[in-house]
Amino acid sequence: MPGDDTGRTDRLERLRAAIEAVQSGGGEPLVDELAEERLAPLTAKANRLIEQRDRSVAELRRRLTDSLDEGDDPALVEAVIDRCLRAGMLDDARFAHEWVRQRAANQRKSVAVLRRELREKGVAAPVIEEALEQVSEADQDRVLGELVTKKAGTVKTVPADRRG
């Protein structure tokens, strides 16, 4: 369509003009070097934390906020969080799903414990409930049975109310 070509041509011309302006030193810089310098330590910390394991948004926010020096702008933390979200590095649903999968299978955690842990990590209730759906009733029953058996093994005497 002719109209589409005109719009494309206009966009290309504006892009060429912007590139020429930046190259000649007259346009806005593509990167705010001062802002990038201020974000660098928090970005590096976020990368290290996420490389260790997935994090919830709230967990990463808390860790980055705790690492701010006095006088640092808290908006820096939000800028790093936003970048991580846009890059797909942070995703509460993915985090919760993986947390439940690993802890239910490897550590035999009950649904109640998993729910509490995810709440402590700052994950929203609907996301938690969706992640917990992967734990079957049979798995829940098995975990509860193991807990009862373990607890029963620690009882040394018959409770007074159970004596005949």
mmCIF file of C-alpha atoms in Angstrom, residues 43-158:
data_model
loop_
_atom_site.group_PDB
_atom_site.id
_atom_site.type_symbol
_atom_site.label_atom_id
_atom_site.label_comp_id
_atom_site.label_asym_id
_atom_site.label_seq_id
_atom_site.Cartn_x
_atom_site.Cartn_y
_atom_site.Cartn_z
ATOM 1 C CA THR A 43 22.820 -3.925 38.352
ATOM 2 C CA ALA A 44 25.874 -6.065 39.097
ATOM 3 C CA LYS A 45 24.422 -7.103 42.455
ATOM 4 C CA ALA A 46 21.067 -7.953 40.858
ATOM 5 C CA ASN A 47 22.823 -10.072 38.238
ATOM 6 C CA ARG A 48 24.816 -11.948 40.903
ATOM 7 C CA LEU A 49 21.717 -12.633 42.993
ATOM 8 C CA ILE A 50 19.663 -13.824 40.027
ATOM 9 C CA GLU A 51 22.526 -16.015 38.779
ATOM 10 C CA GLN A 52 22.546 -17.841 42.133
ATOM 11 C CA ARG A 53 18.834 -18.688 41.844
ATOM 12 C CA ASP A 54 15.572 -17.165 40.677
ATOM 13 C CA ARG A 55 14.310 -14.375 42.929
ATOM 14 C CA SER A 56 10.919 -12.832 43.485
ATOM 15 C CA VAL A 57 10.556 -9.158 42.638
ATOM 16 C CA ALA A 58 10.011 -8.278 46.310
ATOM 17 C CA GLU A 59 13.011 -10.336 47.410
ATOM 18 C CA LEU A 60 15.334 -8.651 44.903
ATOM 19 C CA ARG A 61 13.920 -5.226 45.782
ATOM 20 C CA ARG A 62 14.589 -5.870 49.486
ATOM 21 C CA ARG A 63 18.143 -7.101 48.867
ATOM 22 C CA LEU A 64 19.006 -4.163 46.607
ATOM 23 C CA THR A 65 17.428 -1.625 48.963
ATOM 24 C CA ASP A 66 19.423 -3.070 51.872
ATOM 25 C CA SER A 67 22.628 -2.574 49.884
ATOM 26 C CA LEU A 68 22.038 1.135 49.158
ATOM 27 C CA ASP A 69 24.550 3.512 50.670
ATOM 28 C CA GLU A 70 23.311 6.449 52.699
ATOM 29 C CA GLY A 71 22.171 9.171 50.340
ATOM 30 C CA ASP A 72 21.603 6.810 47.388
ATOM 31 C CA ASP A 73 18.359 7.390 45.550
ATOM 32 C CA PRO A 74 15.868 4.517 46.110
ATOM 33 C CA ALA A 75 14.638 5.141 42.553
ATOM 34 C CA LEU A 76 17.842 3.418 41.407
ATOM 35 C CA VAL A 77 16.514 0.148 42.834
ATOM 36 C CA GLU A 78 13.257 0.551 40.930
ATOM 37 C CA ALA A 79 15.176 1.283 37.720
ATOM 38 C CA VAL A 80 17.178 -1.937 38.119
ATOM 39 C CA ILE A 81 14.029 -3.930 38.971
ATOM 40 C CA ASP A 82 12.306 -2.509 35.885
ATOM 41 C CA ARG A 83 15.229 -3.502 33.658
ATOM 42 C CA CYS A 84 15.276 -7.012 35.101
ATOM 43 C CA LEU A 85 11.538 -7.372 34.500
ATOM 44 C CA ARG A 86 11.780 -6.100 30.912
ATOM 45 C CA ALA A 87 14.701 -8.449 30.226
ATOM 46 C CA GLY A 88 12.741 -11.428 31.555
ATOM 47 C CA MET A 89 15.210 -11.976 34.391
ATOM 48 C CA LEU A 90 12.479 -11.588 37.030
ATOM 49 C CA ASP A 91 9.128 -13.323 36.924
ATOM 50 C CA ASP A 92 7.208 -14.062 40.119
ATOM 51 C CA ALA A 93 5.146 -16.812 38.473
ATOM 52 C CA ARG A 94 8.262 -18.605 37.217
ATOM 53 C CA PHE A 95 9.969 -18.114 40.580
ATOM 54 C CA ALA A 96 6.995 -19.503 42.544
ATOM 55 C CA HIS A 97 6.540 -22.465 40.217
ATOM 56 C CA GLU A 98 10.203 -23.435 40.483
ATOM 57 C CA TRP A 99 10.288 -22.853 44.254
ATOM 58 C CA VAL A 100 7.334 -25.197 44.762
ATOM 59 C CA ARG A 101 8.671 -27.812 42.340
ATOM 60 C CA GLN A 102 12.089 -28.028 43.969
ATOM 61 C CA ARG A 103 11.080 -27.762 47.613
ATOM 62 C CA ALA A 104 8.133 -30.139 47.334
ATOM 63 C CA ALA A 105 10.248 -32.767 45.572
ATOM 64 C CA ASN A 106 13.629 -32.406 47.286
ATOM 65 C CA GLN A 107 12.748 -31.241 50.785
ATOM 66 C CA ARG A 108 9.267 -32.736 51.075
ATOM 67 C CA LYS A 109 7.714 -29.446 52.180
ATOM 68 C CA SER A 110 3.984 -29.341 52.810
ATOM 69 C CA VAL A 111 1.705 -27.014 50.888
ATOM 70 C CA ALA A 112 1.221 -24.922 54.035
ATOM 71 C CA VAL A 113 4.980 -24.441 54.426
ATOM 72 C CA LEU A 114 5.430 -23.628 50.738
ATOM 73 C CA ARG A 115 2.587 -21.094 50.878
ATOM 74 C CA ARG A 116 4.148 -19.387 53.914
ATOM 75 C CA GLU A 117 7.626 -19.325 52.322
ATOM 76 C CA LEU A 118 6.315 -17.737 49.136
ATOM 77 C CA ARG A 119 4.348 -15.135 51.114
ATOM 78 C CA GLU A 120 7.580 -14.298 52.967
ATOM 79 C CA LYS A 121 9.269 -13.877 49.575
ATOM 80 C CA GLY A 122 6.626 -11.292 48.652
ATOM 81 C CA VAL A 123 4.797 -13.325 46.019
ATOM 82 C CA ALA A 124 1.141 -12.391 45.457
ATOM 83 C CA ALA A 125 -1.512 -14.823 46.719
ATOM 84 C CA PRO A 126 -2.969 -15.688 43.272
ATOM 85 C CA VAL A 127 0.521 -16.489 41.958
ATOM 86 C CA ILE A 128 1.198 -18.663 45.011
ATOM 87 C CA GLU A 129 -2.034 -20.609 44.591
ATOM 88 C CA GLU A 130 -1.325 -21.195 40.918
ATOM 89 C CA ALA A 131 2.159 -22.522 41.723
ATOM 90 C CA LEU A 132 0.790 -24.813 44.442
ATOM 91 C CA GLU A 133 -1.573 -26.460 41.952
ATOM 92 C CA GLN A 134 1.353 -28.571 40.732
ATOM 93 C CA VAL A 135 1.422 -30.441 44.071
ATOM 94 C CA SER A 136 -1.007 -33.349 43.827
ATOM 95 C CA GLU A 137 -3.203 -34.528 46.678
ATOM 96 C CA ALA A 138 -1.272 -37.799 46.687
ATOM 97 C CA ASP A 139 1.996 -35.869 47.159
ATOM 98 C CA GLN A 140 0.430 -33.829 49.968
ATOM 99 C CA ASP A 141 -0.847 -36.982 51.689
ATOM 100 C CA ARG A 142 2.588 -38.619 51.386
ATOM 101 C CA VAL A 143 4.348 -35.582 52.922
ATOM 102 C CA LEU A 144 1.838 -35.406 55.773
ATOM 103 C CA GLY A 145 2.191 -39.154 56.380
ATOM 104 C CA GLU A 146 5.975 -38.803 56.555
ATOM 105 C CA LEU A 147 5.636 -35.928 59.030
ATOM 106 C CA VAL A 148 3.274 -37.924 61.263
ATOM 107 C CA THR A 149 5.577 -40.955 61.174
ATOM 108 C CA LYS A 150 8.600 -38.802 61.982
ATOM 109 C CA LYS A 151 6.825 -37.081 64.865
ATOM 110 C CA ALA A 152 5.469 -40.384 66.210
ATOM 111 C CA GLY A 153 9.025 -41.732 66.289
ATOM 112 C CA THR A 154 10.059 -38.963 68.687
ATOM 113 C CA VAL A 155 7.357 -39.729 71.269
ATOM 114 C CA LYS A 156 8.995 -41.697 74.103
ATOM 115 C CA THR A 157 6.043 -42.219 76.415
ATOM 116 C CA VAL A 158 2.346 -42.634 75.959
#
